[in-house]
Each structure stands twice: as C-alpha cells, then as structure tokens.
mmCIF file of C-alpha atoms in Angstrom:
data_model
loop_
_atom_site.group_PDB
_atom_site.id
_atom_site.type_symbol
_atom_site.label_atom_id
_atom_site.label_comp_id
_atom_site.label_asym_id
_atom_site.label_seq_id
_atom_site.Cartn_x
_atom_site.Cartn_y
_atom_site.Cartn_z
ATOM 1 C CA MET A 1 -0.252 0.069 -0.125
ATOM 2 C CA ALA A 2 2.589 2.232 0.670
ATOM 3 C CA GLN A 3 4.402 1.943 -2.473
ATOM 4 C CA LEU A 4 0.915 2.580 -4.095
ATOM 5 C CA LEU A 5 0.612 5.935 -2.018
ATOM 6 C CA TYR A 6 4.546 6.774 -3.197
ATOM 7 C CA ILE A 7 4.324 6.332 -6.476
ATOM 8 C CA VAL A 8 0.572 8.398 -6.746
ATOM 9 C CA MET A 9 2.202 10.981 -4.837
ATOM 10 C CA LEU A 10 5.386 11.227 -7.518
ATOM 11 C CA ARG A 11 2.441 12.480 -10.112
ATOM 12 C CA TRP A 12 3.137 15.857 -8.142
ATOM 13 C CA VAL A 13 5.970 15.743 -5.541
ATOM 14 C CA ASN A 14 9.652 14.968 -7.381
ATOM 15 C CA PRO A 15 11.752 12.315 -5.493
ATOM 16 C CA PRO A 16 13.495 13.194 -2.851
ATOM 17 C CA VAL A 17 16.699 10.721 -4.148
ATOM 18 C CA THR A 18 17.134 8.257 -5.861
ATOM 19 C CA MET A 19 19.222 4.653 -5.094
ATOM 20 C CA THR A 20 21.292 5.514 -8.027
ATOM 21 C CA MET A 21 22.291 9.102 -6.740
ATOM 22 C CA ILE A 22 22.917 7.705 -3.385
ATOM 23 C CA GLY A 23 25.064 5.371 -4.176
ATOM 24 C CA SER A 24 26.667 7.832 -6.650
ATOM 25 C CA TRP A 25 26.685 10.600 -4.229
ATOM 26 C CA PHE A 26 28.771 7.465 -2.082
ATOM 27 C CA SER A 27 31.815 6.834 -5.393
ATOM 28 C CA LEU A 28 32.238 10.419 -5.200
ATOM 29 C CA ILE A 29 33.198 10.644 -1.364
ATOM 30 C CA GLY A 30 37.034 11.475 -1.259
ATOM 31 C CA SER A 31 37.176 12.282 -4.819
ATOM 32 C CA ASP A 32 37.684 16.267 -6.140
ATOM 33 C CA LYS A 33 34.478 15.716 -8.190
ATOM 34 C CA SER A 34 31.118 17.351 -7.116
ATOM 35 C CA PHE A 35 27.652 15.669 -6.337
ATOM 36 C CA HIS A 36 25.067 17.533 -9.149
ATOM 37 C CA ARG A 37 21.268 17.032 -9.705
ATOM 38 C CA ASP A 38 18.489 20.339 -10.215
ATOM 39 C CA TYR A 39 14.738 19.366 -10.398
ATOM 40 C CA VAL A 40 12.594 21.486 -12.788
ATOM 41 C CA ASP A 41 9.873 21.505 -14.232
ATOM 42 C CA LEU A 42 9.054 20.558 -18.009
ATOM 43 C CA GLY A 43 8.159 24.216 -19.122
ATOM 44 C CA GLU A 44 11.718 25.446 -18.400
ATOM 45 C CA MET A 45 13.895 23.050 -20.148
ATOM 46 C CA SER A 46 14.401 23.532 -24.229
ATOM 47 C CA GLN A 47 12.377 22.059 -26.671
ATOM 48 C CA HIS A 48 15.519 20.127 -28.421
ATOM 49 C CA VAL A 49 16.556 18.054 -25.177
ATOM 50 C CA LYS A 50 13.056 17.220 -25.195
ATOM 51 C CA LEU A 51 13.145 16.455 -28.904
ATOM 52 C CA ALA A 52 16.424 15.300 -28.148
ATOM 53 C CA VAL A 53 16.131 12.823 -25.150
ATOM 54 C CA ILE A 54 13.056 11.476 -27.585
ATOM 55 C CA ALA A 55 15.286 10.702 -30.563
ATOM 56 C CA SER A 56 18.063 8.306 -28.605
ATOM 57 C CA GLU A 57 16.349 7.050 -26.565
ATOM 58 C CA ASP A 58 12.856 5.807 -27.229
ATOM 59 C CA GLN A 59 11.322 7.345 -30.803
ATOM 60 C CA LEU A 60 8.150 5.154 -29.953
ATOM 61 C CA PHE A 61 7.239 7.276 -26.441
ATOM 62 C CA PRO A 62 4.658 9.083 -26.681
ATOM 63 C CA ASP A 63 2.923 5.357 -28.558
ATOM 64 C CA HIS A 64 3.053 2.412 -26.114
ATOM 65 C CA ASP A 65 1.958 1.997 -22.977
ATOM 66 C CA GLY A 66 5.169 1.816 -21.774
ATOM 67 C CA PHE A 67 7.078 -1.385 -23.539
ATOM 68 C CA ASP A 68 8.643 -1.272 -27.039
ATOM 69 C CA PHE A 69 7.649 -5.182 -27.677
ATOM 70 C CA LYS A 70 9.362 -5.078 -31.143
ATOM 71 C CA SER A 71 12.718 -3.481 -29.601
ATOM 72 C CA ILE A 72 12.205 -6.249 -26.876
ATOM 73 C CA GLU A 73 12.170 -8.941 -29.335
ATOM 74 C CA LYS A 74 14.806 -7.900 -31.972
ATOM 75 C CA ALA A 75 17.246 -7.041 -28.830
ATOM 76 C CA LEU A 76 16.691 -11.005 -27.320
ATOM 77 C CA LYS A 77 17.471 -12.085 -30.575
ATOM 78 C CA HIS A 78 20.722 -9.651 -30.730
ATOM 79 C CA ASN A 79 21.578 -10.842 -27.250
ATOM 80 C CA GLN A 80 21.191 -14.249 -27.990
ATOM 81 C CA LYS A 81 23.479 -14.503 -30.419
ATOM 82 C CA SER A 82 26.905 -11.489 -29.574
ATOM 83 C CA LYS A 83 28.858 -11.103 -25.964
ATOM 84 C CA LYS A 84 27.678 -7.656 -26.542
ATOM 85 C CA ILE A 85 24.412 -6.833 -24.674
ATOM 86 C CA ARG A 86 21.837 -4.693 -26.678
ATOM 87 C CA GLY A 87 19.073 -3.181 -23.803
ATOM 88 C CA ALA A 88 15.436 -2.355 -25.443
ATOM 89 C CA SER A 89 14.355 -0.152 -22.820
ATOM 90 C CA THR A 90 11.527 2.248 -22.849
ATOM 91 C CA ILE A 91 11.932 5.810 -21.243
ATOM 92 C CA SER A 92 8.592 5.203 -18.961
ATOM 93 C CA GLN A 93 10.947 1.877 -17.794
ATOM 94 C CA GLN A 94 14.093 3.531 -17.267
ATOM 95 C CA VAL A 95 12.234 6.247 -14.867
ATOM 96 C CA ALA A 96 10.898 3.097 -13.351
ATOM 97 C CA LYS A 97 14.209 1.823 -12.896
ATOM 98 C CA ASN A 98 15.859 4.744 -11.715
ATOM 99 C CA VAL A 99 13.373 5.945 -9.686
ATOM 100 C CA PHE A 100 12.049 3.341 -7.559
ATOM 101 C CA LEU A 101 15.162 0.501 -8.019
ATOM 102 C CA TRP A 102 18.733 -0.443 -8.215
ATOM 103 C CA GLN A 103 20.951 -0.399 -11.484
ATOM 104 C CA GLY A 104 22.170 -4.209 -12.023
ATOM 105 C CA ARG A 105 20.614 -6.921 -13.950
ATOM 106 C CA SER A 106 18.934 -9.514 -12.516
ATOM 107 C CA TRP A 107 15.595 -11.797 -13.393
ATOM 108 C CA VAL A 108 14.516 -9.508 -9.903
ATOM 109 C CA ARG A 109 14.970 -6.122 -10.570
ATOM 110 C CA LYS A 110 13.713 -6.584 -14.130
ATOM 111 C CA GLY A 111 10.184 -7.962 -12.642
ATOM 112 C CA LEU A 112 9.771 -5.581 -10.340
ATOM 113 C CA GLU A 113 10.692 -2.908 -13.509
ATOM 114 C CA VAL A 114 7.417 -4.516 -15.509
ATOM 115 C CA TYR A 115 5.265 -3.533 -12.475
ATOM 116 C CA PHE A 116 6.856 -0.070 -11.947
ATOM 117 C CA THR A 117 6.378 0.290 -15.449
ATOM 118 C CA PHE A 118 2.777 -0.695 -15.671
ATOM 119 C CA MET A 119 2.313 1.326 -12.681
ATOM 120 C CA ILE A 120 4.112 5.103 -14.153
ATOM 121 C CA GLU A 121 1.949 4.527 -16.897
ATOM 122 C CA LEU A 122 -1.648 3.841 -15.759
ATOM 123 C CA CYS A 123 -1.065 6.567 -13.075
ATOM 124 C CA TRP A 124 1.170 9.506 -14.635
ATOM 125 C CA SER A 125 0.596 11.201 -18.053
ATOM 126 C CA LYS A 126 3.362 10.776 -20.575
ATOM 127 C CA LYS A 127 4.158 14.902 -19.847
ATOM 128 C CA ARG A 128 4.937 13.911 -16.262
ATOM 129 C CA ILE A 129 7.198 10.483 -17.150
ATOM 130 C CA LEU A 130 9.423 12.771 -19.152
ATOM 131 C CA GLU A 131 9.794 15.138 -16.557
ATOM 132 C CA MET A 132 10.437 13.057 -14.179
ATOM 133 C CA TYR A 133 13.302 11.081 -16.856
ATOM 134 C CA LEU A 134 14.557 14.512 -17.368
ATOM 135 C CA ASN A 135 15.508 15.241 -13.846
ATOM 136 C CA VAL A 136 16.574 12.076 -12.538
ATOM 137 C CA ALA A 137 18.586 10.647 -16.089
ATOM 138 C CA GLU A 138 22.119 10.524 -15.017
ATOM 139 C CA THR A 139 24.294 12.890 -17.533
ATOM 140 C CA GLY A 140 27.757 12.405 -16.098
ATOM 141 C CA GLU A 141 29.948 11.017 -12.852
ATOM 142 C CA GLY A 142 27.361 12.390 -10.122
ATOM 143 C CA ILE A 143 25.518 15.003 -12.365
ATOM 144 C CA PHE A 144 21.542 13.961 -12.683
ATOM 145 C CA GLY A 145 18.786 15.593 -14.652
ATOM 146 C CA VAL A 146 18.778 17.703 -17.414
ATOM 147 C CA GLU A 147 19.806 21.094 -15.277
ATOM 148 C CA ALA A 148 22.612 19.997 -13.764
ATOM 149 C CA ALA A 149 23.671 19.210 -17.383
ATOM 150 C CA ALA A 150 23.630 22.607 -18.388
ATOM 151 C CA GLN A 151 24.606 24.479 -15.698
ATOM 152 C CA VAL A 152 27.817 21.788 -14.962
ATOM 153 C CA TYR A 153 28.858 21.412 -19.342
ATOM 154 C CA TYR A 154 27.361 24.638 -20.300
ATOM 155 C CA LYS A 155 26.573 27.432 -17.662
ATOM 156 C CA LYS A 156 23.119 28.143 -19.126
ATOM 157 C CA PRO A 157 19.758 27.030 -17.686
ATOM 158 C CA ALA A 158 18.791 24.048 -19.382
ATOM 159 C CA ALA A 159 15.866 26.102 -20.771
ATOM 160 C CA ASN A 160 19.081 27.764 -23.356
ATOM 161 C CA LEU A 161 20.260 24.718 -24.420
ATOM 162 C CA ASN A 162 20.489 25.096 -27.758
ATOM 163 C CA ARG A 163 20.293 21.739 -30.328
ATOM 164 C CA GLU A 164 23.846 20.881 -30.389
ATOM 165 C CA GLU A 165 23.740 21.398 -26.629
ATOM 166 C CA ALA A 166 20.564 18.854 -26.168
ATOM 167 C CA ALA A 167 22.043 16.327 -28.834
ATOM 168 C CA MET A 168 25.437 16.314 -26.402
ATOM 169 C CA ILE A 169 23.588 15.771 -23.419
ATOM 170 C CA ALA A 170 21.221 13.283 -24.875
ATOM 171 C CA ALA A 171 24.450 11.043 -26.683
ATOM 172 C CA CYS A 172 25.894 10.326 -23.434
ATOM 173 C CA LEU A 173 22.893 8.499 -21.540
ATOM 174 C CA PRO A 174 23.486 4.945 -22.191
ATOM 175 C CA ASN A 175 26.814 5.391 -20.696
ATOM 176 C CA PRO A 176 27.242 8.709 -18.837
ATOM 177 C CA VAL A 177 30.621 8.091 -16.867
ATOM 178 C CA LYS A 178 32.048 6.490 -19.949
ATOM 179 C CA TYR A 179 29.962 8.933 -23.298
ATOM 180 C CA THR A 180 31.571 11.591 -21.443
ATOM 181 C CA VAL A 181 30.002 15.735 -22.012
ATOM 182 C CA ASN A 182 33.219 17.985 -21.296
ATOM 183 C CA PRO A 183 35.838 16.948 -22.910
ATOM 184 C CA PRO A 184 32.950 14.781 -25.690
ATOM 185 C CA ALA A 185 34.606 11.260 -26.311
ATOM 186 C CA ARG A 186 34.330 10.695 -29.637
ATOM 187 C CA ILE A 187 31.872 7.234 -29.178
ATOM 188 C CA THR A 188 29.921 10.745 -27.412
ATOM 189 C CA ALA A 189 30.345 12.986 -30.507
ATOM 190 C CA TRP A 190 29.322 10.071 -33.278
ATOM 191 C CA ARG A 191 26.103 9.553 -31.017
ATOM 192 C CA GLN A 192 25.498 13.423 -31.270
ATOM 193 C CA LYS A 193 25.287 13.847 -35.185
ATOM 194 C CA ARG A 194 22.532 10.401 -35.167
ATOM 195 C CA ILE A 195 20.851 11.839 -33.118
ATOM 196 C CA LEU A 196 20.806 15.222 -34.834
ATOM 197 C CA GLN A 197 19.939 13.721 -37.978
ATOM 198 C CA GLN A 198 16.494 11.521 -35.636
ATOM 199 C CA MET A 199 16.345 15.169 -33.790
ATOM 200 C CA ARG A 200 14.991 16.481 -37.863
ATOM 201 C CA ASN A 201 13.470 13.281 -38.860
ATOM 202 C CA LEU A 202 11.185 13.382 -36.085
ATOM 203 C CA ALA A 203 10.444 17.132 -35.712
ATOM 204 C CA GLY A 204 7.575 17.273 -37.644
ATOM 205 C CA ASP A 205 5.784 14.626 -35.443
ATOM 206 C CA PRO A 206 2.087 15.512 -34.542
ATOM 207 C CA ASP A 207 2.563 13.352 -31.026
ATOM 208 C CA ILE A 208 6.121 14.270 -30.341
ATOM 209 C CA ALA A 209 5.086 18.205 -31.165
ATOM 210 C CA GLU A 210 2.722 18.045 -28.585
ATOM 211 C CA LEU A 211 4.301 15.730 -25.752
ATOM 212 C CA ILE A 212 7.332 18.863 -25.990
ATOM 213 C CA THR A 213 5.752 22.112 -26.842
ATOM 214 C CA GLU A 214 4.495 24.121 -23.816
ATOM 215 C CA PRO A 215 0.452 25.972 -24.953
ATOM 216 C CA LYS A 216 0.913 29.120 -25.747
ATOM 217 C CA ALA A 217 -0.988 31.469 -22.805
ATOM 218 C CA VAL A 218 -4.247 32.977 -24.111
ATOM 219 C CA LYS A 219 -4.244 36.672 -23.971
ATOM 220 C CA LEU A 220 -7.661 37.893 -22.811
ATOM 221 C CA SER A 221 -8.965 41.170 -23.912
ATOM 222 C CA SER A 222 -8.970 44.495 -22.059
ATOM 223 C CA LYS A 223 -12.956 42.931 -22.183
ATOM 224 C CA GLU A 224 -13.145 39.911 -21.671
ATOM 225 C CA ALA A 225 -10.711 40.696 -18.390
ATOM 226 C CA ASP A 226 -12.858 42.681 -16.624
ATOM 227 C CA LYS A 227 -15.263 39.952 -16.515
#
C-alpha cells in the first residue's frame, strides 16, 4: 500500500533521492568531483533537449504503454547471438528503474521494473514521465538531470540549451560515465551527430510535438479581462 501511495504522490512531487543518486554520492567521496542535482519543471527545459532524449532513447514514447515489444524481441534475438548486450528499455522503463529500483541486471529487478513501469503509465501522464526522466537521468559522473548537466557543461539553464548542446547531453545517456560530454568522447560526438539527424526526422511528428511543446498562454482582451 505504501509503495502505491508513493507512486501516486510522485505524480506531483519529485523524489527526494533515488538509489542511483545515493550510490553515486558515495562513489564521489574522497574524489575531487561534486554531486549535482537540480529538479525543474518540464516547461523550464528547452524543446531541443526534450526532442533529443526522445530521438535518442525512445522514439515511440508517445505511442506505447510503457513497453516497445518489437524492440524487446529484436534485442533478445541479438543477445542470443552476441556477447555485447543490447537493451530495449523505453523511457518509461528507465524512469521505473531510476526512481524506484537499483542499477544492475537480474530477473528480480527486471520483474519489479515491469510492475513499476505499468503503474507509472497508469497513474502518471506522458508529460510527467518525460519530466521525471529528464530530472533523474544520470548525465555524467555525479550529475543528475538535464538542468544540472546544462549548468555544469554549458553554464546555462536547461531552458537555453540549443540543438547541438541538447543532442550532446542526450548522447551520453547510455553510459554517462564513459560517454563524456566535456570533453566529448569520440563515441559521444558520433552519437550526437546521429541524434541530430533523428531530431530532424522526428520534428514534424504531431504526437511528439504535443509532448515537447508548452501550451501558449491565451491573451485576453481588456473587455474579457474585466469580466
């Protein structure tokens, strides 16, 4: 019952901390690096960074109910033939893992991930899931969320990220410690170019546009305002 209440509460309230953040904080003890985390609303993030993470991590995000079964099937076939493991986690699954669970590979954790993915898709909106992802995703060693990444890497708020900066941050997401942003690792720069191309391809998708675009305030005439 408590976990259900926590899931519902997180529809409006940001998690105070996650297990991944705790692990990262402990790993930085004794090093010269600092821990960075900044929660901001979806409307305080540039449209470029929203589009970049969808293009990078889950292009079917607006359309599925938490799971991309075709990608899962392809990943299973690939993993049977190759030692290099390929994942197929959607943004929803990554939120479930990052917010409620721990990192690592086990059938127990995967089973719990399925449950939490189902629950957040049931209880939260797609915009809330995307907002949560952009706030808790690890974007560098000890850096969590796109606001913290924007401040650390580019000395600006996430609202002011341009296309290239947004794509570079998205490029690090599969392995934010190895795929460094500043200075950019070769693989990060390579992924950035691919993400920029995918962003151009997805820019006209109406479902994605609805997710990443904030509704414009309606201006009232003086007569309407006085009513």
